PDB file of C-alpha atoms and ligand atoms in Angstrom:
ATOM      1  CA  UNK V 773      -7.024  15.872 -90.461  1.00 97.00           C
ATOM      2  CA  UNK V 774      -5.210  12.856 -91.882  1.00 98.00           C
ATOM      3  CA  UNK V 775      -1.424  12.904 -92.229  1.00 98.00           C
ATOM      4  CA  UNK V 776       0.826  10.309 -93.850  1.00 99.00           C
ATOM      5  CA  UNK V 777       4.535   9.964 -93.037  1.00 99.00           C
ATOM      6  CA  UNK V 778       6.700   8.402 -95.757  1.00 99.00           C
ATOM      7  CA  UNK V 779      10.295   7.114 -95.897  1.00 98.00           C
ATOM      8  CA  UNK V 780      12.090   4.423 -97.910  1.00 98.00           C
ATOM      9  CA  UNK V 781      11.627   1.276 -95.818  1.00 98.00           C
ATOM     10  CA  UNK V 782       8.806   2.285 -93.386  1.00 98.00           C
ATOM     11  CA  UNK V 783      10.753   0.629 -90.576  1.00 98.00           C
ATOM     12  CA  UNK V 784      13.053   3.390 -89.218  1.00 98.00           C
ATOM     13  CA  UNK V 785      12.089   7.032 -89.835  1.00 98.00           C
ATOM     14  CA  UNK V 786       8.409   7.150 -90.832  1.00 99.00           C
ATOM     15  CA  UNK V 787       7.274   4.843 -87.977  1.00 99.00           C
ATOM     16  CA  UNK V 788       8.940   7.318 -85.590  1.00 99.00           C
ATOM     17  CA  UNK V 789       7.238  10.225 -87.365  1.00 99.00           C
ATOM     18  CA  UNK V 790       3.867   8.444 -87.163  1.00 99.00           C
ATOM     19  CA  UNK V 791       4.349   7.685 -83.459  1.00 99.00           C
ATOM     20  CA  UNK V 792       5.544  11.166 -82.524  1.00 99.00           C
ATOM     21  CA  UNK V 793       2.838  12.986 -84.485  1.00 98.00           C
ATOM     22  CA  UNK V 794       0.053  10.717 -83.178  1.00 98.00           C
ATOM     23  CA  UNK V 795       1.360  11.223 -79.637  1.00 98.00           C
ATOM     24  CA  UNK V 796       1.438  15.027 -79.979  1.00 98.00           C
ATOM     25  CA  UNK V 797      -1.989  15.085 -81.632  1.00 98.00           C
ATOM     26  CA  UNK V 798      -3.501  12.934 -78.868  1.00 98.00           C
ATOM     27  CA  UNK V 799      -1.816  14.978 -76.147  1.00 97.00           C
ATOM     28  CA  UNK V 800      -3.279  18.188 -77.569  1.00 96.00           C
ATOM     29  CA  UNK V 801      -6.686  16.718 -78.423  1.00 97.00           C
ATOM     30  CA  UNK V 802      -6.321  17.560 -82.111  1.00 97.00           C
ATOM     31  CA  UNK V 803      -8.078  14.359 -83.232  1.00 98.00           C
ATOM     32  CA  UNK V 804      -5.706  13.809 -86.130  1.00 98.00           C
ATOM     33  CA  UNK V 805      -5.193  10.363 -87.683  1.00 98.00           C
ATOM     34  CA  UNK V 806      -1.590   9.567 -88.563  1.00 98.00           C
ATOM     35  CA  UNK V 807      -0.287   6.703 -90.698  1.00 99.00           C
ATOM     36  CA  UNK V 808       3.042   5.855 -92.349  1.00 99.00           C
ATOM     37  CA  UNK V 809       4.282   4.013 -95.435  1.00 99.00           C
ATOM     38  CA  UNK V 810       7.465   3.245 -97.372  1.00 98.00           C
ATOM     39  CA  UNK V 811       8.231   3.896-101.020  1.00 98.00           C
ATOM     40  CA  UNK V 812       9.949   0.467-101.042  1.00 98.00           C
ATOM     41  CA  UNK V 813       8.216  -2.832-100.292  1.00 97.00           C
ATOM     42  CA  UNK V 814      11.005  -4.944 -98.767  1.00 97.00           C
ATOM     43  CA  UNK V 815       9.674  -4.902 -95.206  1.00 98.00           C
ATOM     44  CA  UNK V 816       5.905  -5.039 -95.796  1.00 98.00           C
ATOM     45  CA  UNK V 817       4.134  -6.803 -92.919  1.00 98.00           C
ATOM     46  CA  UNK V 818       7.024  -6.350 -90.484  1.00 98.00           C
ATOM     47  CA  UNK V 819       7.072  -4.234 -87.343  1.00 98.00           C
ATOM     48  CA  UNK V 820       9.381  -1.221 -86.971  1.00 98.00           C
ATOM     49  CA  UNK V 821      13.162  -1.656 -86.612  1.00 98.00           C
ATOM     50  CA  UNK V 822      13.964  -2.432 -82.949  1.00 98.00           C
ATOM     51  CA  UNK V 823      16.255   0.584 -82.754  1.00 98.00           C
ATOM     52  CA  UNK V 824      13.343   2.898 -83.669  1.00 98.00           C
ATOM     53  CA  UNK V 825      11.030   1.132 -81.224  1.00 98.00           C
ATOM     54  CA  UNK V 826      13.637   1.633 -78.493  1.00 98.00           C
ATOM     55  CA  UNK V 827      14.229   5.314 -79.330  1.00 98.00           C
ATOM     56  CA  UNK V 828      10.475   5.966 -79.221  1.00 98.00           C
ATOM     57  CA  UNK V 829      10.082   4.031 -75.958  1.00 98.00           C
ATOM     58  CA  UNK V 830      12.843   6.159 -74.407  1.00 98.00           C
ATOM     59  CA  UNK V 831      10.525   9.119 -75.032  1.00 98.00           C
ATOM     60  CA  UNK V 832       7.383   7.391 -73.737  1.00 98.00           C
ATOM     61  CA  UNK V 833       5.959   6.482 -77.158  1.00 98.00           C
ATOM     62  CA  UNK V 834       4.982   2.918 -78.159  1.00 98.00           C
ATOM     63  CA  UNK V 835       5.378   2.246 -81.897  1.00 98.00           C
ATOM     64  CA  UNK V 836       5.737  -1.547 -81.536  1.00 98.00           C
ATOM     65  CA  UNK V 837       2.248  -2.326 -82.909  1.00 98.00           C
ATOM     66  CA  UNK V 838       2.813  -0.578 -86.239  1.00 98.00           C
ATOM     67  CA  UNK V 839       2.920  -2.725 -89.378  1.00 98.00           C
ATOM     68  CA  UNK V 840       4.980  -1.774 -92.432  1.00 98.00           C
ATOM     69  CA  UNK V 841       3.136  -1.071 -95.678  1.00 98.00           C
ATOM     70  CA  UNK V 842       4.069   0.359 -99.054  1.00 98.00           C
ATOM     71  CA  UNK V 843       2.979   3.798-100.304  1.00 99.00           C
ATOM     72  CA  UNK V 844       0.128   3.551-102.841  1.00 98.00           C
ATOM     73  CA  UNK V 845      -1.529   5.940-105.263  1.00 98.00           C
ATOM     74  CA  UNK V 846      -4.800   5.995-103.273  1.00 98.00           C
ATOM     75  CA  UNK V 847      -2.884   7.639-100.404  1.00 99.00           C
ATOM     76  CA  UNK V 848      -3.094  10.899-102.358  1.00 98.00           C
ATOM     77  CA  UNK V 849      -6.869  11.004-101.927  1.00 98.00           C
ATOM     78  CA  UNK V 850      -6.946   9.408 -98.465  1.00 98.00           C
ATOM     79  CA  UNK V 851      -4.627  11.941 -96.762  1.00 98.00           C
ATOM     80  CA  UNK V 852      -4.666  15.729 -96.410  1.00 98.00           C
ATOM     81  CA  UNK V 853      -0.881  16.025 -96.121  1.00 98.00           C
ATOM     82  CA  UNK V 854       1.983  13.669 -97.017  1.00 99.00           C
ATOM     83  CA  UNK V 855       5.321  14.287 -95.267  1.00 99.00           C
ATOM     84  CA  UNK V 856       8.458  12.654 -96.654  1.00 99.00           C
ATOM     85  CA  UNK V 857      11.872  12.307 -94.987  1.00 99.00           C
ATOM     86  CA  UNK V 858      14.313  12.990 -97.828  1.00 98.00           C
ATOM     87  CA  UNK V 859      14.608  14.083-101.436  1.00 98.00           C
ATOM     88  CA  UNK V 860      14.544  10.509-102.763  1.00 98.00           C
ATOM     89  CA  UNK V 861      11.201   9.938-101.040  1.00 98.00           C
ATOM     90  CA  UNK V 862      10.024  13.285-102.421  1.00 98.00           C
ATOM     91  CA  UNK V 863      10.799  12.418-106.032  1.00 98.00           C
ATOM     92  CA  UNK V 864       9.491   8.820-105.683  1.00 98.00           C
ATOM     93  CA  UNK V 865       6.171   9.999-104.223  1.00 99.00           C
ATOM     94  CA  UNK V 866       5.790  12.930-106.634  1.00 98.00           C
ATOM     95  CA  UNK V 867       6.386  10.560-109.556  1.00 98.00           C
ATOM     96  CA  UNK V 868       3.170   8.734-108.533  1.00 98.00           C
ATOM     97  CA  UNK V 869       1.023  11.877-108.117  1.00 98.00           C
ATOM     98  CA  UNK V 870      -1.935  11.745-110.526  1.00 98.00           C
ATOM     99  CA  UNK V 871      -2.548  15.516-110.559  1.00 98.00           C
ATOM    100  CA  UNK V 872      -1.416  18.875-109.223  1.00 98.00           C
ATOM    101  CA  UNK V 873      -3.708  18.804-106.166  1.00 98.00           C
ATOM    102  CA  UNK V 874      -2.079  15.505-105.129  1.00 98.00           C
ATOM    103  CA  UNK V 875       1.449  16.801-105.730  1.00 98.00           C
ATOM    104  CA  UNK V 876       0.756  19.863-103.567  1.00 98.00           C
ATOM    105  CA  UNK V 877       0.039  17.602-100.566  1.00 98.00           C
ATOM    106  CA  UNK V 878       3.651  16.333-100.537  1.00 98.00           C
ATOM    107  CA  UNK V 879       6.344  18.122 -98.488  1.00 98.00           C
ATOM    108  CA  UNK V 880       9.603  17.372 -96.696  1.00 98.00           C
ATOM    109  CA  UNK V 881       8.868  16.811 -92.973  1.00 98.00           C
ATOM    110  CA  UNK V 882      11.572  19.345 -92.063  1.00 98.00           C
ATOM    111  CA  UNK V 883      10.540  21.876 -94.714  1.00 97.00           C
ATOM    112  CA  UNK V 884      13.857  22.382 -96.463  1.00 94.00           C
ATOM    113  CA  UNK V 885      16.088  19.795 -94.758  1.00 98.00           C
ATOM    114  CA  UNK V 886      16.202  16.013 -94.894  1.00 98.00           C
ATOM    115  CA  UNK V 887      15.849  13.435 -92.117  1.00 98.00           C
ATOM    116  CA  UNK V 888      18.913  11.216 -92.742  1.00 98.00           C
ATOM    117  CA  UNK V 889      18.470   7.449 -92.977  1.00 98.00           C
ATOM    118  CA  UNK V 890      19.797   5.948 -89.687  1.00 98.00           C
ATOM    119  CA  UNK V 891      19.583   2.333 -90.931  1.00 97.00           C
ATOM    120  CA  UNK V 892      23.350   1.736 -91.095  1.00 97.00           C
ATOM    121  CA  UNK V 893      24.303   3.694 -87.958  1.00 98.00           C
ATOM    122  CA  UNK V 894      22.907   2.738 -84.534  1.00 98.00           C
ATOM    123  CA  UNK V 895      24.061   6.052 -83.043  1.00 98.00           C
ATOM    124  CA  UNK V 896      21.757   8.038 -85.336  1.00 98.00           C
ATOM    125  CA  UNK V 897      18.396   6.843 -83.999  1.00 98.00           C
ATOM    126  CA  UNK V 898      18.286   9.292 -81.079  1.00 98.00           C
ATOM    127  CA  UNK V 899      19.319  12.353 -83.170  1.00 98.00           C
ATOM    128  CA  UNK V 900      16.828  11.272 -85.840  1.00 98.00           C
ATOM    129  CA  UNK V 901      14.094  11.029 -83.190  1.00 98.00           C
ATOM    130  CA  UNK V 902      14.865  14.582 -82.114  1.00 98.00           C
ATOM    131  CA  UNK V 903      14.879  15.919 -85.674  1.00 98.00           C
ATOM    132  CA  UNK V 904      11.519  14.265 -86.305  1.00 98.00           C
ATOM    133  CA  UNK V 905      10.043  15.564 -83.046  1.00 98.00           C
ATOM    134  CA  UNK V 906      11.104  19.114 -83.904  1.00 98.00           C
ATOM    135  CA  UNK V 907       9.618  18.785 -87.388  1.00 98.00           C
ATOM    136  CA  UNK V 908       6.321  17.460 -86.041  1.00 98.00           C
ATOM    137  CA  UNK V 909       6.034  20.343 -83.581  1.00 98.00           C
ATOM    138  CA  UNK V 910       6.670  22.860 -86.368  1.00 97.00           C
ATOM    139  CA  UNK V 911       4.004  21.205 -88.532  1.00 98.00           C
ATOM    140  CA  UNK V 912       1.460  21.357 -85.691  1.00 97.00           C
ATOM    141  CA  UNK V 913       2.264  25.010 -85.238  1.00 96.00           C
ATOM    142  CA  UNK V 914       1.841  25.669 -88.940  1.00 96.00           C
ATOM    143  CA  UNK V 915      -1.409  23.716 -89.317  1.00 97.00           C
ATOM    144  CA  UNK V 916      -3.072  24.868 -86.084  1.00 95.00           C
ATOM    145  CA  UNK V 917      -1.365  28.096 -85.154  1.00 89.00           C
ATOM    146  CA  UNK V 918      -0.537  26.463 -81.794  1.00 67.00           C
ATOM    147  CA  UNK V 919       2.899  25.683 -80.371  1.00 61.00           C
ATOM    148  CA  UNK V 920       3.410  22.079 -79.230  1.00 62.00           C
ATOM    149  CA  UNK V 921       4.864  21.674 -75.730  1.00 58.00           C
TER     150      UNK V 921
HETATM  151  P1  4NP O2258      13.769   3.924 -93.383  1.00 76.02           P
HETATM  152  O1  4NP O2258      15.185   3.166 -93.356  1.00 76.02           O
HETATM  153  O2  4NP O2258      13.557   4.389 -94.813  1.00 76.02           O
HETATM  154  O3  4NP O2258      13.963   5.069 -92.460  1.00 76.02           O
HETATM  155  O4  4NP O2258      12.729   2.927 -92.923  1.00 76.02           O
HETATM  156  C1  4NP O2258      15.454   2.075 -94.199  1.00 76.02           C
HETATM  157  C2  4NP O2258      15.167   0.814 -93.755  1.00 76.02           C
HETATM  158  C3  4NP O2258      15.432  -0.279 -94.585  1.00 76.02           C
HETATM  159  C4  4NP O2258      15.968  -0.081 -95.837  1.00 76.02           C
HETATM  160  C5  4NP O2258      16.215   1.199 -96.275  1.00 76.02           C
HETATM  161  C6  4NP O2258      15.950   2.275 -95.453  1.00 76.02           C
HETATM  162  N1  4NP O2258      16.254  -1.182 -96.663  1.00 76.02           N
HETATM  163  O5  4NP O2258      16.808  -0.979 -97.748  1.00 76.02           O
HETATM  164  O6  4NP O2258      15.925  -2.316 -96.308  1.00 76.02           O
END
């Protein structure tokens, strides 16, 4: 199974989602491949925001080697599921979907809630990590029928 995590900049939220989901998948031997991308291209080639790297490290997850890239149309055929953080990401990604099958792959990570952008508030990185972790566990449960630890 291949999953793509998408936010606006691909430096704060989706790198955390990639790291958390890859960690959970590895821990449970699911063999999933996780990647992330941003709808915007401002930070392409950069590593994650230091505040995200630190939040992940506090939970034993290393996201420091990730490299920012922009979402592209070919992602619709390369991934089984595309999880976005907020409604702006949802409409930006859906606007690029070439067909209905592609559009059906796209969902909010939290189902019906958004993961808020922590970029302008240092205090939000830990709560955002926890929101993302909860969402990833729910997705694993839904896709495998198993409950993540
Ligand atoms: P992210 O946060 O979408 O969670 O990566 C942002 C990071 C950077 C910018 C916007 C959002 N920016 O405009 O540079």
